[in-house]
């Protein structure tokens, strides 16, 4: 089931939380929804899940319109809201049964469905405990389990891994990857490695507008106009430090002195091969030893910062 | 309807799980029992086999108990965010609200069921006006529906359960008491208007055994109105309210 978002706008008073965004997500795709806090990710997700009405534009889930047919839409969506709100005084199984019944899972199927989802989310040992007694990682699993209980075609996860330890993050990611094979998944986050590890496509949103849309690779290429190098040089004793000289080189845009590693720099240059050559020649001329010259893979962090900071 | 019932069951069970139900039962039965049998104008003092003392106490104690039951219903769900999980399931706002209403109503109905032994033992003491008793119970049920709806409405206005409780008590006091006072003070149309609004006027006649369709309609329509207002408050999130959306 596909998601089509067309010129979606949401205003709070005079503030435009979501400003005319359009995108599409196809079945089997995991879309990473990225942006700084307050960019409009959560608002968009609340509109997709029929919790809030949009101020303008359309959202279609499959053939249904989110605003006109919310009952139809909700049936197909599994949603894990931000901060994973749960009824803490309910036992896990009772809560999942409640959600399953609400979502219209036929009564006869509820037990089998419960068994499979509890196993899949690794909740077997905790299923009789009250949710309030569970650790954060397990609560997150309960949140995922309630989103998955009715086998939805679409899964919308708002920051599914916040507050988890690294092991739990890996587990949840694997779970999402596995689920994402046959479903349409949108997950929001501001943890960049997470997107690289889980998502097929990235959508970066800033101040309510889409600023980038593509696969992690294509986004990285977008940022390739300039290249970043790790450089280590050793200057002969007695001569002045190389920092200023490096800054003065042609094609150099920025020189960052790496802390605690003497003679090591991160240099941003606006070309690749010509810069390497000229740096090498310059070092020879100055009788510096060039110990390292590595091109650094353009990182998503850099792209993200470039796109969202101005 | 299915969804309403599922939510009602959850609410009812959460009362049982959280001791609220038991405390309510013990205190409610204790209070009404004490005033019916032991204290002040009890049946032995007025020397009549009547349930009227019971109805009077029940009338007052429900006034305090019900806001305590309803204060969390929407306020706390909003504060913790579970409202969002609930309303993004296959549930309409109205189903959520009516489910919560039904859950609380069931608990009150069960509590009232536990007072039937009072009725049975009174019948042993002397001739009882059975019609009046059933009529009084009907009055209590209607009154409870009225308070529950008002409580749910109050709970929809805020995300703080204590504020919801105080609001519900304020609304309750108005209908219970203040409108009654105003009706006796104000002359003419104003007086008649407040006489109509006052819940106690409508309840008193039922407790005496008079079923007037106007009283029934009064309770039912005000309950419905409060629930509709609560639904409207929930629907408000679609329009403008960033604080509620969060």
PDB file of N, CA, C and O in Angstrom, chain A residues 10-13 46 49-54 71 74-75 77-79 81 85-87 89-91 94-95 98-105 107 130 146-147 150, chain B residues 2-3 6-7 9-11 13-14 17-18 72 77-78 80-93 100 237-242 244-246:
ATOM      1  N   UNK A  10       0.280  22.453   7.254  1.00  0.00           N
ATOM      2  CA  UNK A  10      -0.371  22.541   8.562  1.00  0.00           C
ATOM      3  C   UNK A  10       0.086  23.818   9.248  1.00  0.00           C
ATOM      4  O   UNK A  10       1.280  24.065   9.395  1.00  0.00           O
ATOM      5  N   UNK A  11      -0.865  24.619   9.655  1.00  0.00           N
ATOM      6  CA  UNK A  11      -0.506  25.854  10.358  1.00  0.00           C
ATOM      7  C   UNK A  11      -1.050  25.803  11.779  1.00  0.00           C
ATOM      8  O   UNK A  11      -2.156  25.332  12.015  1.00  0.00           O
ATOM      9  N   UNK A  12      -0.227  26.268  12.705  1.00  0.00           N
ATOM     10  CA  UNK A  12      -0.680  26.488  14.083  1.00  0.00           C
ATOM     11  C   UNK A  12      -0.726  27.998  14.265  1.00  0.00           C
ATOM     12  O   UNK A  12       0.318  28.623  14.383  1.00  0.00           O
ATOM     13  N   UNK A  13      -1.907  28.569  14.270  1.00  0.00           N
ATOM     14  CA  UNK A  13      -1.968  30.020  14.354  1.00  0.00           C
ATOM     15  C   UNK A  13      -1.288  30.616  13.135  1.00  0.00           C
ATOM     16  O   UNK A  13      -1.680  30.340  12.000  1.00  0.00           O
ATOM     17  N   UNK A  46       1.434  12.812  12.529  1.00  0.00           N
ATOM     18  CA  UNK A  46       0.116  12.882  13.157  1.00  0.00           C
ATOM     19  C   UNK A  46      -0.976  13.058  12.104  1.00  0.00           C
ATOM     20  O   UNK A  46      -2.088  12.584  12.265  1.00  0.00           O
ATOM     21  N   UNK A  49      -1.546   9.711  10.271  1.00  0.00           N
ATOM     22  CA  UNK A  49      -2.247   8.698  11.062  1.00  0.00           C
ATOM     23  C   UNK A  49      -3.648   9.145  11.467  1.00  0.00           C
ATOM     24  O   UNK A  49      -4.268   8.527  12.314  1.00  0.00           O
ATOM     25  N   UNK A  50      -4.128  10.227  10.894  1.00  0.00           N
ATOM     26  CA  UNK A  50      -5.491  10.720  11.151  1.00  0.00           C
ATOM     27  C   UNK A  50      -5.656  11.272  12.564  1.00  0.00           C
ATOM     28  O   UNK A  50      -6.792  11.414  13.038  1.00  0.00           O
ATOM     29  N   UNK A  51      -4.590  11.568  13.269  1.00  0.00           N
ATOM     30  CA  UNK A  51      -4.781  12.136  14.605  1.00  0.00           C
ATOM     31  C   UNK A  51      -5.126  13.614  14.503  1.00  0.00           C
ATOM     32  O   UNK A  51      -5.841  14.153  15.327  1.00  0.00           O
ATOM     33  N   UNK A  52      -4.601  14.260  13.466  1.00  0.00           N
ATOM     34  CA  UNK A  52      -4.826  15.685  13.309  1.00  0.00           C
ATOM     35  C   UNK A  52      -5.203  15.946  11.862  1.00  0.00           C
ATOM     36  O   UNK A  52      -4.762  15.242  10.976  1.00  0.00           O
ATOM     37  N   UNK A  53      -6.003  16.971  11.657  1.00  0.00           N
ATOM     38  CA  UNK A  53      -6.359  17.304  10.294  1.00  0.00           C
ATOM     39  C   UNK A  53      -5.330  18.274   9.721  1.00  0.00           C
ATOM     40  O   UNK A  53      -4.759  19.082  10.447  1.00  0.00           O
ATOM     41  N   UNK A  54      -5.104  18.169   8.423  1.00  0.00           N
ATOM     42  CA  UNK A  54      -4.191  19.100   7.768  1.00  0.00           C
ATOM     43  C   UNK A  54      -4.903  20.416   7.514  1.00  0.00           C
ATOM     44  O   UNK A  54      -6.130  20.477   7.497  1.00  0.00           O
ATOM     45  N   UNK A  71     -11.715   6.051   9.085  1.00  0.00           N
ATOM     46  CA  UNK A  71     -11.913   4.680   9.612  1.00  0.00           C
ATOM     47  C   UNK A  71     -11.232   3.662   8.715  1.00  0.00           C
ATOM     48  O   UNK A  71     -10.696   2.658   9.183  1.00  0.00           O
ATOM     49  N   UNK A  74      -7.242   4.093   9.159  1.00  0.00           N
ATOM     50  CA  UNK A  74      -6.673   3.653  10.434  1.00  0.00           C
ATOM     51  C   UNK A  74      -6.478   2.141  10.491  1.00  0.00           C
ATOM     52  O   UNK A  74      -5.555   1.653  11.126  1.00  0.00           O
ATOM     53  N   UNK A  75      -7.384   1.410   9.840  1.00  0.00           N
ATOM     54  CA  UNK A  75      -7.300  -0.044   9.819  1.00  0.00           C
ATOM     55  C   UNK A  75      -5.958  -0.529   9.264  1.00  0.00           C
ATOM     56  O   UNK A  75      -5.468  -1.580   9.626  1.00  0.00           O
ATOM     57  N   UNK A  77      -3.036   1.174   9.268  1.00  0.00           N
ATOM     58  CA  UNK A  77      -1.843   1.834   9.792  1.00  0.00           C
ATOM     59  C   UNK A  77      -1.478   1.291  11.166  1.00  0.00           C
ATOM     60  O   UNK A  77      -2.332   1.107  12.018  1.00  0.00           O
ATOM     61  N   UNK A  78      -0.200   1.038  11.341  1.00  0.00           N
ATOM     62  CA  UNK A  78       0.323   0.774  12.675  1.00  0.00           C
ATOM     63  C   UNK A  78       1.162   1.983  13.052  1.00  0.00           C
ATOM     64  O   UNK A  78       1.990   2.429  12.265  1.00  0.00           O
ATOM     65  N   UNK A  79       0.933   2.510  14.234  1.00  0.00           N
ATOM     66  CA  UNK A  79       1.553   3.784  14.571  1.00  0.00           C
ATOM     67  C   UNK A  79       2.203   3.707  15.948  1.00  0.00           C
ATOM     68  O   UNK A  79       1.590   3.278  16.907  1.00  0.00           O
ATOM     69  N   UNK A  81       3.642   6.400  18.326  1.00  0.00           N
ATOM     70  CA  UNK A  81       3.844   7.843  18.485  1.00  0.00           C
ATOM     71  C   UNK A  81       5.143   8.150  19.218  1.00  0.00           C
ATOM     72  O   UNK A  81       5.763   7.268  19.824  1.00  0.00           O
ATOM     73  N   UNK A  85       3.759   6.327  24.184  1.00  0.00           N
ATOM     74  CA  UNK A  85       2.831   6.333  25.315  1.00  0.00           C
ATOM     75  C   UNK A  85       2.110   4.995  25.464  1.00  0.00           C
ATOM     76  O   UNK A  85       1.666   4.416  24.481  1.00  0.00           O
ATOM     77  N   UNK A  86       2.043   4.509  26.701  1.00  0.00           N
ATOM     78  CA  UNK A  86       1.405   3.212  26.971  1.00  0.00           C
ATOM     79  C   UNK A  86       0.597   3.309  28.259  1.00  0.00           C
ATOM     80  O   UNK A  86       0.882   4.157  29.098  1.00  0.00           O
ATOM     81  N   UNK A  87      -0.400   2.435  28.397  1.00  0.00           N
ATOM     82  CA  UNK A  87      -1.114   2.351  29.681  1.00  0.00           C
ATOM     83  C   UNK A  87      -0.252   1.570  30.656  1.00  0.00           C
ATOM     84  O   UNK A  87      -0.188   0.341  30.591  1.00  0.00           O
ATOM     85  N   UNK A  89      -0.483   0.833  33.714  1.00  0.00           N
ATOM     86  CA  UNK A  89      -1.057  -0.068  34.723  1.00  0.00           C
ATOM     87  C   UNK A  89      -1.655  -1.332  34.110  1.00  0.00           C
ATOM     88  O   UNK A  89      -2.271  -2.128  34.812  1.00  0.00           O
ATOM     89  N   UNK A  90      -1.468  -1.518  32.796  1.00  0.00           N
ATOM     90  CA  UNK A  90      -2.010  -2.742  32.183  1.00  0.00           C
ATOM     91  C   UNK A  90      -0.909  -3.772  31.959  1.00  0.00           C
ATOM     92  O   UNK A  90       0.194  -3.417  31.579  1.00  0.00           O
ATOM     93  N   UNK A  91      -1.231  -5.053  32.148  1.00  0.00           N
ATOM     94  CA  UNK A  91      -0.261  -6.088  31.789  1.00  0.00           C
ATOM     95  C   UNK A  91      -0.100  -6.139  30.269  1.00  0.00           C
ATOM     96  O   UNK A  91      -1.028  -5.794  29.535  1.00  0.00           O
ATOM     97  N   UNK A  94      -2.703  -8.132  28.196  1.00  0.00           N
ATOM     98  CA  UNK A  94      -4.026  -7.516  28.235  1.00  0.00           C
ATOM     99  C   UNK A  94      -4.063  -6.286  27.321  1.00  0.00           C
ATOM    100  O   UNK A  94      -5.025  -6.074  26.577  1.00  0.00           O
ATOM    101  N   UNK A  95      -2.981  -5.517  27.365  1.00  0.00           N
ATOM    102  CA  UNK A  95      -2.918  -4.325  26.526  1.00  0.00           C
ATOM    103  C   UNK A  95      -2.941  -4.694  25.052  1.00  0.00           C
ATOM    104  O   UNK A  95      -3.684  -4.114  24.251  1.00  0.00           O
ATOM    105  N   UNK A  98      -6.297  -5.759  23.995  1.00  0.00           N
ATOM    106  CA  UNK A  98      -7.158  -4.575  23.856  1.00  0.00           C
ATOM    107  C   UNK A  98      -6.951  -3.905  22.499  1.00  0.00           C
ATOM    108  O   UNK A  98      -7.909  -3.636  21.764  1.00  0.00           O
ATOM    109  N   UNK A  99      -5.689  -3.684  22.137  1.00  0.00           N
ATOM    110  CA  UNK A  99      -5.409  -3.023  20.863  1.00  0.00           C
ATOM    111  C   UNK A  99      -5.861  -3.892  19.691  1.00  0.00           C
ATOM    112  O   UNK A  99      -6.464  -3.398  18.728  1.00  0.00           O
ATOM    113  N   UNK A 100      -5.605  -5.205  19.796  1.00  0.00           N
ATOM    114  CA  UNK A 100      -6.003  -6.103  18.705  1.00  0.00           C
ATOM    115  C   UNK A 100      -7.508  -6.048  18.496  1.00  0.00           C
ATOM    116  O   UNK A 100      -7.990  -5.938  17.365  1.00  0.00           O
ATOM    117  N   UNK A 101      -8.266  -6.097  19.594  1.00  0.00           N
ATOM    118  CA  UNK A 101      -9.724  -6.066  19.463  1.00  0.00           C
ATOM    119  C   UNK A 101     -10.191  -4.742  18.876  1.00  0.00           C
ATOM    120  O   UNK A 101     -11.080  -4.699  18.036  1.00  0.00           O
ATOM    121  N   UNK A 102      -9.553  -3.657  19.351  1.00  0.00           N
ATOM    122  CA  UNK A 102      -9.924  -2.345  18.826  1.00  0.00           C
ATOM    123  C   UNK A 102      -9.675  -2.253  17.333  1.00  0.00           C
ATOM    124  O   UNK A 102     -10.430  -1.628  16.594  1.00  0.00           O
ATOM    125  N   UNK A 103      -8.587  -2.887  16.892  1.00  0.00           N
ATOM    126  CA  UNK A 103      -8.242  -2.786  15.478  1.00  0.00           C
ATOM    127  C   UNK A 103      -9.051  -3.747  14.638  1.00  0.00           C
ATOM    128  O   UNK A 103      -8.825  -3.866  13.434  1.00  0.00           O
ATOM    129  N   UNK A 104      -9.968  -4.471  15.278  1.00  0.00           N
ATOM    130  CA  UNK A 104     -10.864  -5.323  14.513  1.00  0.00           C
ATOM    131  C   UNK A 104     -10.278  -6.661  14.120  1.00  0.00           C
ATOM    132  O   UNK A 104     -10.747  -7.282  13.182  1.00  0.00           O
ATOM    133  N   UNK A 105      -9.253  -7.133  14.844  1.00  0.00           N
ATOM    134  CA  UNK A 105      -8.773  -8.491  14.621  1.00  0.00           C
ATOM    135  C   UNK A 105      -9.884  -9.439  15.098  1.00  0.00           C
ATOM    136  O   UNK A 105     -10.361  -9.290  16.221  1.00  0.00           O
ATOM    137  N   UNK A 107     -12.036 -12.142  16.837  1.00  0.00           N
ATOM    138  CA  UNK A 107     -11.766 -12.663  18.178  1.00  0.00           C
ATOM    139  C   UNK A 107     -11.032 -14.000  18.138  1.00  0.00           C
ATOM    140  O   UNK A 107     -10.152 -14.255  18.943  1.00  0.00           O
ATOM    141  N   UNK A 130       3.180  -6.039  34.313  1.00  0.00           N
ATOM    142  CA  UNK A 130       2.565  -4.753  33.988  1.00  0.00           C
ATOM    143  C   UNK A 130       3.545  -3.925  33.163  1.00  0.00           C
ATOM    144  O   UNK A 130       4.746  -3.961  33.405  1.00  0.00           O
ATOM    145  N   UNK A 146       2.241  -3.272  19.667  1.00  0.00           N
ATOM    146  CA  UNK A 146       0.879  -2.755  19.502  1.00  0.00           C
ATOM    147  C   UNK A 146       0.684  -2.142  18.116  1.00  0.00           C
ATOM    148  O   UNK A 146      -0.404  -2.164  17.565  1.00  0.00           O
ATOM    149  N   UNK A 147       1.781  -1.627  17.529  1.00  0.00           N
ATOM    150  CA  UNK A 147       1.651  -1.059  16.190  1.00  0.00           C
ATOM    151  C   UNK A 147       1.500  -2.167  15.143  1.00  0.00           C
ATOM    152  O   UNK A 147       0.918  -1.955  14.092  1.00  0.00           O
ATOM    153  N   UNK A 150      -2.195  -5.797  14.313  1.00  0.00           N
ATOM    154  CA  UNK A 150      -3.244  -6.084  13.327  1.00  0.00           C
ATOM    155  C   UNK A 150      -2.658  -6.271  11.931  1.00  0.00           C
ATOM    156  O   UNK A 150      -3.369  -6.209  10.950  1.00  0.00           O
TER     157      UNK A 150
ATOM    158  N   UNK B   2     -19.136  -1.894  18.837  1.00  0.00           N
ATOM    159  CA  UNK B   2     -18.129  -2.855  19.276  1.00  0.00           C
ATOM    160  C   UNK B   2     -16.963  -2.128  19.953  1.00  0.00           C
ATOM    161  O   UNK B   2     -16.521  -2.494  21.040  1.00  0.00           O
ATOM    162  N   UNK B   3     -16.482  -1.085  19.286  1.00  0.00           N
ATOM    163  CA  UNK B   3     -15.332  -0.340  19.808  1.00  0.00           C
ATOM    164  C   UNK B   3     -15.679   0.298  21.149  1.00  0.00           C
ATOM    165  O   UNK B   3     -14.893   0.268  22.094  1.00  0.00           O
ATOM    166  N   UNK B   6     -15.528  -2.305  23.787  1.00  0.00           N
ATOM    167  CA  UNK B   6     -14.152  -2.711  24.124  1.00  0.00           C
ATOM    168  C   UNK B   6     -13.503  -1.675  25.043  1.00  0.00           C
ATOM    169  O   UNK B   6     -12.849  -2.016  26.032  1.00  0.00           O
ATOM    170  N   UNK B   7     -13.724  -0.392  24.724  1.00  0.00           N
ATOM    171  CA  UNK B   7     -13.136   0.657  25.559  1.00  0.00           C
ATOM    172  C   UNK B   7     -13.790   0.678  26.933  1.00  0.00           C
ATOM    173  O   UNK B   7     -13.111   0.820  27.959  1.00  0.00           O
ATOM    174  N   UNK B   9     -15.009  -1.833  28.527  1.00  0.00           N
ATOM    175  CA  UNK B   9     -14.456  -2.953  29.306  1.00  0.00           C
ATOM    176  C   UNK B   9     -13.088  -2.613  29.871  1.00  0.00           C
ATOM    177  O   UNK B   9     -12.775  -2.927  31.011  1.00  0.00           O
ATOM    178  N   UNK B  10     -12.264  -1.960  29.045  1.00  0.00           N
ATOM    179  CA  UNK B  10     -10.931  -1.606  29.519  1.00  0.00           C
ATOM    180  C   UNK B  10     -11.010  -0.641  30.692  1.00  0.00           C
ATOM    181  O   UNK B  10     -10.316  -0.795  31.691  1.00  0.00           O
ATOM    182  N   UNK B  11     -11.875   0.365  30.567  1.00  0.00           N
ATOM    183  CA  UNK B  11     -12.026   1.332  31.652  1.00  0.00           C
ATOM    184  C   UNK B  11     -12.479   0.632  32.924  1.00  0.00           C
ATOM    185  O   UNK B  11     -11.947   0.871  34.004  1.00  0.00           O
ATOM    186  N   UNK B  13     -12.186  -2.491  33.761  1.00  0.00           N
ATOM    187  CA  UNK B  13     -11.140  -3.343  34.320  1.00  0.00           C
ATOM    188  C   UNK B  13     -10.045  -2.509  34.987  1.00  0.00           C
ATOM    189  O   UNK B  13      -9.477  -2.917  35.990  1.00  0.00           O
ATOM    190  N   UNK B  14      -9.763  -1.344  34.429  1.00  0.00           N
ATOM    191  CA  UNK B  14      -8.699  -0.537  35.029  1.00  0.00           C
ATOM    192  C   UNK B  14      -9.132  -0.029  36.411  1.00  0.00           C
ATOM    193  O   UNK B  14      -8.311   0.161  37.290  1.00  0.00           O
ATOM    194  N   UNK B  17      -8.445  -3.011  38.605  1.00  0.00           N
ATOM    195  CA  UNK B  17      -7.016  -3.227  38.795  1.00  0.00           C
ATOM    196  C   UNK B  17      -6.393  -2.204  39.726  1.00  0.00           C
ATOM    197  O   UNK B  17      -5.404  -2.471  40.390  1.00  0.00           O
ATOM    198  N   UNK B  18      -6.956  -1.002  39.748  1.00  0.00           N
ATOM    199  CA  UNK B  18      -6.254   0.067  40.453  1.00  0.00           C
ATOM    200  C   UNK B  18      -6.831   0.323  41.844  1.00  0.00           C
ATOM    201  O   UNK B  18      -6.583   1.367  42.424  1.00  0.00           O
ATOM    202  N   UNK B  72      -9.551  11.369  35.485  1.00  0.00           N
ATOM    203  CA  UNK B  72      -8.384  10.936  34.718  1.00  0.00           C
ATOM    204  C   UNK B  72      -8.711  10.660  33.263  1.00  0.00           C
ATOM    205  O   UNK B  72      -7.830  10.677  32.411  1.00  0.00           O
ATOM    206  N   UNK B  77      -4.946  10.772  29.848  1.00  0.00           N
ATOM    207  CA  UNK B  77      -4.579  10.195  28.545  1.00  0.00           C
ATOM    208  C   UNK B  77      -3.921  11.242  27.660  1.00  0.00           C
ATOM    209  O   UNK B  77      -3.069  10.935  26.841  1.00  0.00           O
ATOM    210  N   UNK B  78      -4.361  12.484  27.825  1.00  0.00           N
ATOM    211  CA  UNK B  78      -3.729  13.533  27.043  1.00  0.00           C
ATOM    212  C   UNK B  78      -2.336  13.808  27.554  1.00  0.00           C
ATOM    213  O   UNK B  78      -1.393  13.987  26.794  1.00  0.00           O
ATOM    214  N   UNK B  80      -0.252  11.837  29.179  1.00  0.00           N
ATOM    215  CA  UNK B  80       0.736  10.795  28.902  1.00  0.00           C
ATOM    216  C   UNK B  80       0.853  10.495  27.413  1.00  0.00           C
ATOM    217  O   UNK B  80       1.796   9.847  26.995  1.00  0.00           O
ATOM    218  N   UNK B  81      -0.100  10.962  26.617  1.00  0.00           N
ATOM    219  CA  UNK B  81      -0.021  10.721  25.183  1.00  0.00           C
ATOM    220  C   UNK B  81      -0.761   9.483  24.729  1.00  0.00           C
ATOM    221  O   UNK B  81      -0.834   9.202  23.535  1.00  0.00           O
ATOM    222  N   UNK B  82      -1.315   8.709  25.681  1.00  0.00           N
ATOM    223  CA  UNK B  82      -2.012   7.490  25.266  1.00  0.00           C
ATOM    224  C   UNK B  82      -3.268   7.813  24.458  1.00  0.00           C
ATOM    225  O   UNK B  82      -3.740   6.979  23.696  1.00  0.00           O
ATOM    226  N   UNK B  83      -3.771   9.027  24.625  1.00  0.00           N
ATOM    227  CA  UNK B  83      -4.942   9.426  23.833  1.00  0.00           C
ATOM    228  C   UNK B  83      -4.634   9.312  22.341  1.00  0.00           C
ATOM    229  O   UNK B  83      -5.479   8.927  21.542  1.00  0.00           O
ATOM    230  N   UNK B  84      -3.391   9.652  22.005  1.00  0.00           N
ATOM    231  CA  UNK B  84      -2.999   9.594  20.604  1.00  0.00           C
ATOM    232  C   UNK B  84      -2.995   8.146  20.099  1.00  0.00           C
ATOM    233  O   UNK B  84      -3.440   7.869  18.985  1.00  0.00           O
ATOM    234  N   UNK B  85      -2.498   7.238  20.937  1.00  0.00           N
ATOM    235  CA  UNK B  85      -2.523   5.828  20.541  1.00  0.00           C
ATOM    236  C   UNK B  85      -3.966   5.379  20.369  1.00  0.00           C
ATOM    237  O   UNK B  85      -4.319   4.709  19.393  1.00  0.00           O
ATOM    238  N   UNK B  86      -4.803   5.783  21.310  1.00  0.00           N
ATOM    239  CA  UNK B  86      -6.197   5.353  21.279  1.00  0.00           C
ATOM    240  C   UNK B  86      -6.901   5.872  20.028  1.00  0.00           C
ATOM    241  O   UNK B  86      -7.556   5.124  19.311  1.00  0.00           O
ATOM    242  N   UNK B  87      -6.755   7.154  19.757  1.00  0.00           N
ATOM    243  CA  UNK B  87      -7.544   7.764  18.680  1.00  0.00           C
ATOM    244  C   UNK B  87      -6.966   7.510  17.292  1.00  0.00           C
ATOM    245  O   UNK B  87      -7.601   7.818  16.297  1.00  0.00           O
ATOM    246  N   UNK B  88      -5.752   6.946  17.227  1.00  0.00           N
ATOM    247  CA  UNK B  88      -5.259   6.557  15.908  1.00  0.00           C
ATOM    248  C   UNK B  88      -5.539   5.085  15.644  1.00  0.00           C
ATOM    249  O   UNK B  88      -5.173   4.562  14.600  1.00  0.00           O
ATOM    250  N   UNK B  89      -6.169   4.411  16.603  1.00  0.00           N
ATOM    251  CA  UNK B  89      -6.690   3.069  16.315  1.00  0.00           C
ATOM    252  C   UNK B  89      -7.990   3.245  15.540  1.00  0.00           C
ATOM    253  O   UNK B  89      -8.462   4.361  15.344  1.00  0.00           O
ATOM    254  N   UNK B  90      -8.618   2.100  15.241  1.00  0.00           N
ATOM    255  CA  UNK B  90      -9.857   2.165  14.456  1.00  0.00           C
ATOM    256  C   UNK B  90     -11.019   2.610  15.359  1.00  0.00           C
ATOM    257  O   UNK B  90     -11.977   1.883  15.585  1.00  0.00           O
ATOM    258  N   UNK B  91     -10.924   3.827  15.896  1.00  0.00           N
ATOM    259  CA  UNK B  91     -11.874   4.302  16.880  1.00  0.00           C
ATOM    260  C   UNK B  91     -12.192   5.761  16.568  1.00  0.00           C
ATOM    261  O   UNK B  91     -11.292   6.540  16.300  1.00  0.00           O
ATOM    262  N   UNK B  92     -13.467   6.106  16.605  1.00  0.00           N
ATOM    263  CA  UNK B  92     -13.790   7.520  16.418  1.00  0.00           C
ATOM    264  C   UNK B  92     -13.767   8.212  17.777  1.00  0.00           C
ATOM    265  O   UNK B  92     -13.814   7.559  18.820  1.00  0.00           O
ATOM    266  N   UNK B  93     -13.716   9.531  17.757  1.00  0.00           N
ATOM    267  CA  UNK B  93     -13.709  10.279  19.017  1.00  0.00           C
ATOM    268  C   UNK B  93     -14.940   9.932  19.839  1.00  0.00           C
ATOM    269  O   UNK B  93     -14.874   9.763  21.052  1.00  0.00           O
ATOM    270  N   UNK B 100     -15.760   5.391  27.402  1.00  0.00           N
ATOM    271  CA  UNK B 100     -15.343   5.809  28.733  1.00  0.00           C
ATOM    272  C   UNK B 100     -16.556   6.064  29.622  1.00  0.00           C
ATOM    273  O   UNK B 100     -16.584   5.691  30.799  1.00  0.00           O
ATOM    274  N   UNK B 237      -8.581  19.585  18.361  1.00  0.00           N
ATOM    275  CA  UNK B 237      -7.169  19.375  18.019  1.00  0.00           C
ATOM    276  C   UNK B 237      -6.930  19.468  16.515  1.00  0.00           C
ATOM    277  O   UNK B 237      -5.838  19.786  16.075  1.00  0.00           O
ATOM    278  N   UNK B 238      -7.979  19.172  15.724  1.00  0.00           N
ATOM    279  CA  UNK B 238      -7.808  19.230  14.273  1.00  0.00           C
ATOM    280  C   UNK B 238      -7.649  20.666  13.798  1.00  0.00           C
ATOM    281  O   UNK B 238      -7.100  20.919  12.750  1.00  0.00           O
ATOM    282  N   UNK B 239      -8.198  21.597  14.558  1.00  0.00           N
ATOM    283  CA  UNK B 239      -8.280  22.955  14.048  1.00  0.00           C
ATOM    284  C   UNK B 239      -7.039  23.774  14.377  1.00  0.00           C
ATOM    285  O   UNK B 239      -6.338  24.230  13.492  1.00  0.00           O
ATOM    286  N   UNK B 240      -6.745  23.952  15.657  1.00  0.00           N
ATOM    287  CA  UNK B 240      -5.756  24.986  15.932  1.00  0.00           C
ATOM    288  C   UNK B 240      -4.792  24.676  17.051  1.00  0.00           C
ATOM    289  O   UNK B 240      -3.794  25.343  17.181  1.00  0.00           O
ATOM    290  N   UNK B 241      -5.079  23.662  17.840  1.00  0.00           N
ATOM    291  CA  UNK B 241      -4.445  23.630  19.138  1.00  0.00           C
ATOM    292  C   UNK B 241      -3.129  22.875  19.138  1.00  0.00           C
ATOM    293  O   UNK B 241      -3.098  21.657  19.175  1.00  0.00           O
ATOM    294  N   UNK B 242      -2.026  23.590  19.105  1.00  0.00           N
ATOM    295  CA  UNK B 242      -0.721  22.925  19.086  1.00  0.00           C
ATOM    296  C   UNK B 242      -0.453  22.212  20.403  1.00  0.00           C
ATOM    297  O   UNK B 242       0.173  21.171  20.433  1.00  0.00           O
ATOM    298  N   UNK B 244      -2.497  20.672  22.316  1.00  0.00           N
ATOM    299  CA  UNK B 244      -3.198  19.404  22.418  1.00  0.00           C
ATOM    300  C   UNK B 244      -2.636  18.387  21.442  1.00  0.00           C
ATOM    301  O   UNK B 244      -2.709  17.188  21.664  1.00  0.00           O
ATOM    302  N   UNK B 245      -2.084  18.895  20.352  1.00  0.00           N
ATOM    303  CA  UNK B 245      -1.556  17.979  19.354  1.00  0.00           C
ATOM    304  C   UNK B 245      -0.291  17.313  19.855  1.00  0.00           C
ATOM    305  O   UNK B 245       0.076  16.248  19.419  1.00  0.00           O
ATOM    306  N   UNK B 246       0.360  17.947  20.796  1.00  0.00           N
ATOM    307  CA  UNK B 246       1.646  17.439  21.225  1.00  0.00           C
ATOM    308  C   UNK B 246       1.530  16.255  22.148  1.00  0.00           C
ATOM    309  O   UNK B 246       0.526  16.019  22.742  1.00  0.00           O
TER     310      UNK B 246
END
